[in-house]
Coordinates of C-alpha atoms and ligand atoms in Angstrom, one line a residue:
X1 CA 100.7 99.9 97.9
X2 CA 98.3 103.1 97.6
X3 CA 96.9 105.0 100.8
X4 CA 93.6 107.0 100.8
X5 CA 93.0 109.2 103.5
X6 CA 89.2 110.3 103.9
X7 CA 89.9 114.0 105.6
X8 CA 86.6 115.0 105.1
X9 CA 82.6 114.3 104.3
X10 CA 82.5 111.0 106.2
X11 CA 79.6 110.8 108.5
X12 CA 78.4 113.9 106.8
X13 CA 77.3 115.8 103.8
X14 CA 80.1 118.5 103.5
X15 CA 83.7 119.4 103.1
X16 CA 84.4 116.5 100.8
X17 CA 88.3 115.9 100.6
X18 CA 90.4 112.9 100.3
X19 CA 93.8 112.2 99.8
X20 CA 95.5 109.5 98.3
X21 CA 99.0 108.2 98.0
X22 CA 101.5 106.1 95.2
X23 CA 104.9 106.4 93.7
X24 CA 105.5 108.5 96.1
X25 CA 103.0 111.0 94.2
X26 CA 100.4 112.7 96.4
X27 CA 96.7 113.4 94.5
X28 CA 94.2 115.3 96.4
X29 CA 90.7 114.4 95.4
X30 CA 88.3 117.2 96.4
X31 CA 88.9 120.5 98.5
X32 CA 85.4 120.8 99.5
X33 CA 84.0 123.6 102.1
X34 CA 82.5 122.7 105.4
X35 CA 78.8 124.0 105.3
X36 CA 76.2 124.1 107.9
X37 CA 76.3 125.5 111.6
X38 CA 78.9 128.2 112.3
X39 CA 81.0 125.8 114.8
X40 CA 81.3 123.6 112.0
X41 CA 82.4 125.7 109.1
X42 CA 84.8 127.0 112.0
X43 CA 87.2 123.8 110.7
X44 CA 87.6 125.6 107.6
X45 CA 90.3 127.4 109.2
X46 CA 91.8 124.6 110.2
X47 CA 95.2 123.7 108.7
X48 CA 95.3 121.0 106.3
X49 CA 96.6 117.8 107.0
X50 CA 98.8 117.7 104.1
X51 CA 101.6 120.0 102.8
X52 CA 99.5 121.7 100.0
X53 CA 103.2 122.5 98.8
X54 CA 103.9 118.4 98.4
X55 CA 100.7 117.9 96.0
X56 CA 101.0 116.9 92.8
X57 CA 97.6 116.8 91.8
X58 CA 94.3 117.6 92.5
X59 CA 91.2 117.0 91.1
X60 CA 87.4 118.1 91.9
X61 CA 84.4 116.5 90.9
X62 CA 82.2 119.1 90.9
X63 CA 81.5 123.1 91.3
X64 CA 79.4 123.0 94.2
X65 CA 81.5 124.8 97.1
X66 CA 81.4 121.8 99.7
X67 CA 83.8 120.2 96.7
X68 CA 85.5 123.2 95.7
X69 CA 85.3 125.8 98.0
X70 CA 88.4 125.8 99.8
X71 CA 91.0 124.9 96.5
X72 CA 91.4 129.0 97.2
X73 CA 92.3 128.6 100.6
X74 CA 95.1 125.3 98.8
X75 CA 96.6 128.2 97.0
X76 CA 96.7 131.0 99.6
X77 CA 98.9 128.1 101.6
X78 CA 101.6 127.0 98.7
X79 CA 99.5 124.9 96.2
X80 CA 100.2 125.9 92.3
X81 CA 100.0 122.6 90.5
X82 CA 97.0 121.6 88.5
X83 CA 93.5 121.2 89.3
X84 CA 91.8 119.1 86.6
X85 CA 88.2 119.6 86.1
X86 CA 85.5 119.3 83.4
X87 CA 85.2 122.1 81.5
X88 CA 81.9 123.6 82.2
X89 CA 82.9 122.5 86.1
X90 CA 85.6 125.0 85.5
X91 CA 83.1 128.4 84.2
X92 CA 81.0 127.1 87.1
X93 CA 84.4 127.3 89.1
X94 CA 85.0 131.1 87.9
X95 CA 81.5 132.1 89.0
X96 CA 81.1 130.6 92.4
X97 CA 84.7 130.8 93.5
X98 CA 84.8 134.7 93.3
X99 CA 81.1 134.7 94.8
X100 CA 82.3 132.9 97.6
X101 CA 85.5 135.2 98.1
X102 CA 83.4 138.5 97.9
X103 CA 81.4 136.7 100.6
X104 CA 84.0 135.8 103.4
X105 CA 85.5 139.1 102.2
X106 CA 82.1 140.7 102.9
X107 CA 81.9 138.6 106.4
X108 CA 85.2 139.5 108.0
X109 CA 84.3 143.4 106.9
X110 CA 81.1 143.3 108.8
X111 CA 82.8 140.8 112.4
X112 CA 85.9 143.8 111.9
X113 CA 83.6 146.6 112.9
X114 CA 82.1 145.0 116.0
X115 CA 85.2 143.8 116.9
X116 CA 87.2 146.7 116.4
X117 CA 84.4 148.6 118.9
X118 CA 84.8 146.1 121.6
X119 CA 88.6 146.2 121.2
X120 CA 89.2 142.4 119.9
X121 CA 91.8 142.0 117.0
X122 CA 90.7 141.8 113.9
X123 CA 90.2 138.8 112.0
X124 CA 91.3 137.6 108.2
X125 CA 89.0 136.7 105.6
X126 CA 89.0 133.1 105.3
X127 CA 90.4 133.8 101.9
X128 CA 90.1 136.8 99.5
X129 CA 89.2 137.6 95.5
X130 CA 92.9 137.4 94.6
X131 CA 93.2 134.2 96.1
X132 CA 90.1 132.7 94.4
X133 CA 91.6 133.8 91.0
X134 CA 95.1 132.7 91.7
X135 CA 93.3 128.9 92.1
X136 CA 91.0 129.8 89.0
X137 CA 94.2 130.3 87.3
X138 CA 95.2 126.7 87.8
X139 CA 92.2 124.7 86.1
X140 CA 93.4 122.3 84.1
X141 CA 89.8 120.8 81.8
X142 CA 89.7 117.9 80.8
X143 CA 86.5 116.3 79.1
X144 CA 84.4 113.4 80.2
X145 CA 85.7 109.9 78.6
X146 CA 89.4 111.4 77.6
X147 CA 91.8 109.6 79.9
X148 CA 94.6 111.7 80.8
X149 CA 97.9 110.8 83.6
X150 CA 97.8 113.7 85.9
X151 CA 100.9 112.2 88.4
X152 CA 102.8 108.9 88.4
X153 CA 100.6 106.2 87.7
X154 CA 97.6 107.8 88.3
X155 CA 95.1 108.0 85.0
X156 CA 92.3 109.6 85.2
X157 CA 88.7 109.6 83.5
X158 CA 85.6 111.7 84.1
X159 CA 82.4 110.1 83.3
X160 CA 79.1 112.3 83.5
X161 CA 77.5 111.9 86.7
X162 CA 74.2 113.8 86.0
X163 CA 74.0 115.9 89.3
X164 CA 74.6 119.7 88.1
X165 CA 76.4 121.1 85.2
X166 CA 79.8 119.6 84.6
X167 CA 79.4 116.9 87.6
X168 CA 81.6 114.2 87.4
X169 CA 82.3 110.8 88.6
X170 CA 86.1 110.3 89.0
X171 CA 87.7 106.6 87.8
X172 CA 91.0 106.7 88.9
X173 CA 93.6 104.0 87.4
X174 CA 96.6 103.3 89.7
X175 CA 99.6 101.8 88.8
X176 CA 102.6 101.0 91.0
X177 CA 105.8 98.8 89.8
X178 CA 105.5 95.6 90.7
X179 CA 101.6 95.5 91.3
X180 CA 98.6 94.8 88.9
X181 CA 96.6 98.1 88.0
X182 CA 93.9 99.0 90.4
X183 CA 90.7 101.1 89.9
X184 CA 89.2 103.5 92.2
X185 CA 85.9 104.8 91.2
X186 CA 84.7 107.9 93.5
X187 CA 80.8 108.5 92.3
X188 CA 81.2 112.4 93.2
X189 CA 77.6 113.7 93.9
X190 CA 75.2 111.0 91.6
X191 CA 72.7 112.6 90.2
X192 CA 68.5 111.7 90.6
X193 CA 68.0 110.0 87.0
X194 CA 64.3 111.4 87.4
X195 CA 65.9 115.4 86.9
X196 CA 65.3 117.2 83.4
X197 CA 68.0 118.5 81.7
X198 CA 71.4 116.6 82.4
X199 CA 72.1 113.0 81.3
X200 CA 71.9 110.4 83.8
X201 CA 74.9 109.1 85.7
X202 CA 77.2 106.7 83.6
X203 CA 77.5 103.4 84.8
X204 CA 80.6 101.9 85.4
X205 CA 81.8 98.3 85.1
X206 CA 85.1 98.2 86.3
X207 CA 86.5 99.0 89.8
X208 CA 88.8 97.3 92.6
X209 CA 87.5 100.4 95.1
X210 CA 84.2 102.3 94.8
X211 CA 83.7 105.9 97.0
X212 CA 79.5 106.6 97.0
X213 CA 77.9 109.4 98.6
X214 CA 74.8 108.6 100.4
X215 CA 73.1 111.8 101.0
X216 CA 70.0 110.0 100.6
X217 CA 71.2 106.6 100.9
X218 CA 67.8 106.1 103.7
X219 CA 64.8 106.5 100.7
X220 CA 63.3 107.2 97.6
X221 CA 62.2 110.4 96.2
X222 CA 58.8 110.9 96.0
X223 CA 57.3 110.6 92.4
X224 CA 58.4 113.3 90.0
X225 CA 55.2 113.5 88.6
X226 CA 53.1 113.6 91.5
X227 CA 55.7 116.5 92.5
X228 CA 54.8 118.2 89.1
X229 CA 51.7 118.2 89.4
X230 CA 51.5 119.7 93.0
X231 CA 53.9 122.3 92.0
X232 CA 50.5 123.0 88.7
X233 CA 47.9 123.3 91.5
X234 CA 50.1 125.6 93.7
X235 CA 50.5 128.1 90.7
X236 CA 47.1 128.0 89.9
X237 CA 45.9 128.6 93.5
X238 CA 48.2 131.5 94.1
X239 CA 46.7 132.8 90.7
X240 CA 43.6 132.3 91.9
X241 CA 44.0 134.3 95.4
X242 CA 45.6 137.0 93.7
X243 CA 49.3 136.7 95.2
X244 CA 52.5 136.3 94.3
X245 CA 54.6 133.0 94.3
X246 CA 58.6 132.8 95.5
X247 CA 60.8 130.6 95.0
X248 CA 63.9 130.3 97.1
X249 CA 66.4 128.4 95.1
X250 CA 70.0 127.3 94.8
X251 CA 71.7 129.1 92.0
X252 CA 73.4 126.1 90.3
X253 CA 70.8 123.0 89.1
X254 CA 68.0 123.9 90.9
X255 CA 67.0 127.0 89.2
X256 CA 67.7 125.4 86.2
X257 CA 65.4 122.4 86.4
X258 CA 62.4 124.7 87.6
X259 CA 63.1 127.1 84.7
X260 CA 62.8 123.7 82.2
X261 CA 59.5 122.7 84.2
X262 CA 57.8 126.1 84.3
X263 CA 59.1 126.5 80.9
X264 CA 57.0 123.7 79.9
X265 CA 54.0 124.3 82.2
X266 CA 53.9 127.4 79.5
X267 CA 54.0 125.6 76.8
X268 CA 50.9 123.0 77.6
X269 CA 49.0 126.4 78.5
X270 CA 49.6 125.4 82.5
X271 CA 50.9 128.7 83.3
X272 CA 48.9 131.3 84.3
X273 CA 50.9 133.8 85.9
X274 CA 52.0 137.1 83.4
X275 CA 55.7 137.0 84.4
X276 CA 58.6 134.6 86.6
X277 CA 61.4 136.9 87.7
X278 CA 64.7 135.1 87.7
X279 CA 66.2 137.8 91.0
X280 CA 69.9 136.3 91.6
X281 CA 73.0 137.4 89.1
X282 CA 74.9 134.2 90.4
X283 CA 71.7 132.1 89.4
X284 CA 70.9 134.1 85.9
X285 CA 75.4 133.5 85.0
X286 CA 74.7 130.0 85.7
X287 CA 72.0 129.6 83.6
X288 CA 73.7 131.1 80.6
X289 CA 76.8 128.8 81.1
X290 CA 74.0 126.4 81.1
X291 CA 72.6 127.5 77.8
X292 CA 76.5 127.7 76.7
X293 CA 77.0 123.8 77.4
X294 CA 73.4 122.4 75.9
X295 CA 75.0 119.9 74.4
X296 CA 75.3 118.0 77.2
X297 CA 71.6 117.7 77.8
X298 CA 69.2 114.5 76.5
X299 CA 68.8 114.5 73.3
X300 CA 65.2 114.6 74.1
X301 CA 65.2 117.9 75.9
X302 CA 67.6 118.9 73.6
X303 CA 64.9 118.7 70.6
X304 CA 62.5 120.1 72.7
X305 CA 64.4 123.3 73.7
X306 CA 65.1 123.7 70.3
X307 CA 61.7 123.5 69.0
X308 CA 60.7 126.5 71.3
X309 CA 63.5 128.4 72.6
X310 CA 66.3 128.3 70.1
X311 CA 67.5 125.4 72.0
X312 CA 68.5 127.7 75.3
X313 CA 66.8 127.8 78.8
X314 CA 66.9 131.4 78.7
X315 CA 64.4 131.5 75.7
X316 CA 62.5 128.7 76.7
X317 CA 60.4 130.3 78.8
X318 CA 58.7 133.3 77.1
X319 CA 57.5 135.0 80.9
X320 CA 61.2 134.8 81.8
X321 CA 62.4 138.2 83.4
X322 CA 66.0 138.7 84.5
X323 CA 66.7 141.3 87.2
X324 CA 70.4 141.6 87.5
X325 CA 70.7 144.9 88.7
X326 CA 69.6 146.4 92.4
X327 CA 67.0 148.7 90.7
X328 CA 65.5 146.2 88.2
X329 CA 64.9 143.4 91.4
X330 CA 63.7 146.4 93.6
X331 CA 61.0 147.5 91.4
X332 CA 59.6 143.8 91.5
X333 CA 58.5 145.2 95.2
X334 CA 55.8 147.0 93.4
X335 CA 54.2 143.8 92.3
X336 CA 51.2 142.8 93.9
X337 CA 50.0 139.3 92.2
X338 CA 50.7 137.2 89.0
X339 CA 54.7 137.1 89.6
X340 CA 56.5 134.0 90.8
X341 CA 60.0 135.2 91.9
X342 CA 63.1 133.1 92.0
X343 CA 65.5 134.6 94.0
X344 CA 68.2 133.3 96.3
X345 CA 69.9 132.4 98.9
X346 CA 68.0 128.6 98.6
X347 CA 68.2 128.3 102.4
X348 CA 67.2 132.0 103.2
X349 CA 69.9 133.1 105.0
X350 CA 70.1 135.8 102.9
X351 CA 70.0 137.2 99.1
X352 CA 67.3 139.0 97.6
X353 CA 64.8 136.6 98.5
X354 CA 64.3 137.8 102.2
X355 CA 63.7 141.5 100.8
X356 CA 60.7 139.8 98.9
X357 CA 59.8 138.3 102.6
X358 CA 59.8 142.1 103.5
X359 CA 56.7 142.9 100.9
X360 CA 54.7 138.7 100.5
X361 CA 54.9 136.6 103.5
X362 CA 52.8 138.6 105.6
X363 CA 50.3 138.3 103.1
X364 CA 48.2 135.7 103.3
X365 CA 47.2 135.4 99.1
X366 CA 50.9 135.0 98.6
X367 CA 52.6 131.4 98.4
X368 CA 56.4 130.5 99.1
X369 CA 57.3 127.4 97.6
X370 CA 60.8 125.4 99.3
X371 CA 61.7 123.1 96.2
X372 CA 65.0 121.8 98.5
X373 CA 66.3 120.8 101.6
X374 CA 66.4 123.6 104.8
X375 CA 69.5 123.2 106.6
X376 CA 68.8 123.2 110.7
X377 CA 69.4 126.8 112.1
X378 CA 68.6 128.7 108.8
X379 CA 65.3 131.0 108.1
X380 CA 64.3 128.3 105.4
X381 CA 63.9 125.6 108.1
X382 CA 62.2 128.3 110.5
X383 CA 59.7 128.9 108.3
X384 CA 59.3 125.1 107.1
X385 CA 59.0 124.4 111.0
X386 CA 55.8 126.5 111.5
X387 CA 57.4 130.1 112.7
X388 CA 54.6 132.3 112.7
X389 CA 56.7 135.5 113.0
X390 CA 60.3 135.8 111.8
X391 CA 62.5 139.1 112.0
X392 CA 63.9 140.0 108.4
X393 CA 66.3 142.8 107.8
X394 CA 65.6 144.3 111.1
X395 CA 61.7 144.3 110.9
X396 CA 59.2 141.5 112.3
X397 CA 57.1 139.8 109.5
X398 CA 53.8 138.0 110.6
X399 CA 53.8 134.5 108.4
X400 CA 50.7 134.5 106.7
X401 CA 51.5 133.2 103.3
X402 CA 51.2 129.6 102.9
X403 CA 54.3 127.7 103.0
X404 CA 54.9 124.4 100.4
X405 CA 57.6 121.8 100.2
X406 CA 58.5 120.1 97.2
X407 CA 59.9 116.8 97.8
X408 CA 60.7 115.6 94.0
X409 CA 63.3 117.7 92.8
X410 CA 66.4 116.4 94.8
X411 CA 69.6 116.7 92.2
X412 CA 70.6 113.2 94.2
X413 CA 70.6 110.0 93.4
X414 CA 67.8 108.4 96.1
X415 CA 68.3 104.6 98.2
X416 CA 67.3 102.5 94.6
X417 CA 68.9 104.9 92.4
X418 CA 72.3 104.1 94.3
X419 CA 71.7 100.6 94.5
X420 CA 71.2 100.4 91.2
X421 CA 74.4 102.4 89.9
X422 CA 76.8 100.1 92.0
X423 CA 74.7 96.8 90.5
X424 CA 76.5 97.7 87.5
X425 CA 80.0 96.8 88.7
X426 CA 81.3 93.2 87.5
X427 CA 83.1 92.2 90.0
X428 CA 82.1 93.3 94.1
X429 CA 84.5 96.4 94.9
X430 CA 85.5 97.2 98.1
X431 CA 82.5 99.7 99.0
X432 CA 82.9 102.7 101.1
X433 CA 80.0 104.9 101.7
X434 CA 81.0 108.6 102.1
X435 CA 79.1 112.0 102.2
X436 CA 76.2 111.2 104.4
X437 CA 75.2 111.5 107.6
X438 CA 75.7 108.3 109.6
X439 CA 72.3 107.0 110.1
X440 CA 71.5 107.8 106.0
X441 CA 74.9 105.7 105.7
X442 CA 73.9 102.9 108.1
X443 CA 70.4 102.3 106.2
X444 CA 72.0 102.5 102.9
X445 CA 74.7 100.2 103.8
X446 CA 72.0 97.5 105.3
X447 CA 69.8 98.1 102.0
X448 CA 73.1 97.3 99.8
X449 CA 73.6 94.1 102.2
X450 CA 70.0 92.9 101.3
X451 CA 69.3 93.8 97.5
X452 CA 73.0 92.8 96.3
X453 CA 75.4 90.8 99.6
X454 CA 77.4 93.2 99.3
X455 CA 79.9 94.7 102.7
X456 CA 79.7 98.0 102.5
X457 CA 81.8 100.4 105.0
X458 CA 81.3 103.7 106.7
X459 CA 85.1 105.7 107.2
X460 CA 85.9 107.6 110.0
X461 CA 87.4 111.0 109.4
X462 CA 91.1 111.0 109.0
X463 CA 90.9 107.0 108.6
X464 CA 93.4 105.9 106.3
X465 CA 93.5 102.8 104.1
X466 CA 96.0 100.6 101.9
X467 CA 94.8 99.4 98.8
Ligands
ZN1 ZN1 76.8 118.7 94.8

């Protein structure tokens, strides 16, 4: 009999990280990061509750952190077996990994010197650089459709699951002696079959036990079109009133997909601004290990990029400016109008993006466009909540530019999209909904009863199940 443990992302949309059990083997499937308040990413620290040393596996479906982000923290406590991962999950890996160490290096740095004055002990970065490069050093890629045994009994298969770069879904093949084969299909983060770029999720036909997310397992998207072509009018407004547009954007997919779209608002003569400033080093590295892996994108967009940009993202757009360096994003300040900035952090809680605050939002010509979701208790959702003054690198900035949200460009899969990936499977699985919050769960679950019969159940954490 197998076990599955779900030790993290039930009931909510982070810290993904389940472990499961046969042969005596032990496979850990996802070392996601807890994200959000800071009492919740406070359970980072907390110890496993496995012996990291007793793995013999572990596998991540994709690069985003709340998969990935503590396989460093695995390491820095014993771990130093493989991780298997696609391969353009794994140069994702290499970027965000070391970004994310520089950053709780960064952190503790800056809580040290307070600390230090009022006497307190000092604290440890949650992990460091070297860590992050020891777990770098145990990526193991393996490409979609090649089945591979990674522990006793346990095949494994990555199917494309069309959320970012590299995403996968995981189909897991267990077999014990003395009992017929079983399947476990985890769906990883689906992706919105709607998005440019990526193929769509694979369909699956075979499975004995299917693990969904349900971020957005309570509606639809909104029409991508519709979203297009509010995105057109905003552009052409903010040309019109002489300001500048920004962008705050996630690094990985997001910036991508709005790259392809204003790439091709250029090419239909859409575009009226003279330049778009790509301000984020993580964001412009991601795009060229994009551009590196453009074979996995349609064959459609595939043409198309190739027809005007030498089929890369980073030629596709002629305007395209990349700012790596300190100097080369500061003397964007200078720039009054015509310049739509993309810069991160996508949530505002820092990045270059709030030093672009510092010189647009008090202006009201200027436009700031939220193409994702703001997290409660960051600056995003301040703003997107009405703030009419917020303080920004020690100064107070009055909010006059006009704030936008852009509801099409989720990179997951919404209610019908779900519904309609798990309609694939030939035989009813035994469903568990994972990675949403409750009450998205609870209306996806109730949607899955109506549309298909099927019984669909929400884990607790640290629940555990034979199968
Ligand atoms: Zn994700």
């Amino acid at each position: 009999m197998a076990l599955l443990n779900f030790f993290g992302a039930t009931r909510q949309v982070t810290g993904s990280c389940y472990l499961l059990e046969a042969n005596g083997e032990q496979v850990l499937l996802e070392c996601g990061m807890t994200q959000g308040f800071r009492r919740d990413e406070e359970r980072n620290r907390h110890q496993f509750q496995f012996d990291p040393k007793k793995l013999n596996a572990v596998v991540i479906s994709h690069a985003h952190l709340d998969h990935s982000g503590l396989l460093p923290k695995l390491v820095a406590e014993g771990y130093s077996g493989p991780v298997y991962v696609t391969p353009d999950s794994a140069d994702l890996l290499d970027l965000m990994l070391k970004d994310s160490a520089g950053l709780q290096e960064r952190d503790a740095e800056w809580e040290n010197r307070w600390r230090k004055r009022s006497g307190k002990a000092e604290v440890k970065p949650l992990y460091t650089t070297r860590h992050a490069e020891a777990a770098l050093e145990l990526l193991n890629p393996i490409d979609y459709a090649q089945p591979t045994m990674i522990a006793k009994g346990f095949e494994l298969c990555f199917h494309e699951a069309g959320h970012i770069l590299g995403s996968a879904i995981v189909d897991l093949a267990i077999e014990e002696t003395g009992q017929l084969k079983r399947r476990l299909v985890f769906s990883g983060d689906l992706g919105n079959t709607c998005s440019p770029l990526l193929r769509p999720p694979k369909t699956l036909e075979q499975a004995d036990l299917v693990l969904m997310e349900s971020t957005y397992g309570d509606r639809d998207h909104r029409n991508k079109q519709d979203t297009l072509d509010e995105l057109v009018d905003i552009l052409d407004q903010a040309h019109r009133e002489g300001g500048n547009v920004l962008i705050p954007s996630f690094a990985v997919g997001r910036t991508q997909d709005l790259l392809y779209y204003l790439g091709k608002f250029y090419q239909q003569g859409k575009l009226k601004q003279h330049t778009v400033y790509l301000d984020s080093p993580m964001a412009i590295s991601a795009t060229r290990i994009y551009d590196r892996y453009h074979h996995r994108f349609t064959e459609e967009d595939q043409e198309l990029l190739a027809s005007n940009g030498k089929g890369k993202l980073t030629n596709w757009l002629p305007i395209l400016k990349c700012t790596s360096t300190p100097e080369e994003s500061m003397a964007i300040n200078r720039i009054q109008s015509g310049a739509i900035i993309i810069a991160g952090s996508g949530m505002c809680t820092g990045g270059r993006i709030v030093h672009h605050f510092k010189h647009n939002l008090w202006r009201k010509e200027c436009h700031l466009i939220f193409p994702g979701y703001q997290a409660k208790g960051t600056l995003g959702r301040r703003l997107v909540d009405g703030a009419t003054n917020v303080r920004v690198i020690h100064q107070s900035l009055a909010v006059n530019a006009q704030l936008h949200t852009l509801g099409g460009f989720s990179a997951h899969a919404g209610q019908s999209q779900l519904i309609d990936w798990l309609s694939h499977f030939q035989r009813v699985p035994e469903l568990y909904l994972v990675h949403g919050e409750l009450e998205k769960s609870e209306r996806l679950a109730e949607a899955i009863k109506n549309k298909l019969g099927w019984q669909a159940q929400i884990p607790e954490q640290d629940e555990q199940i034979a199968f």
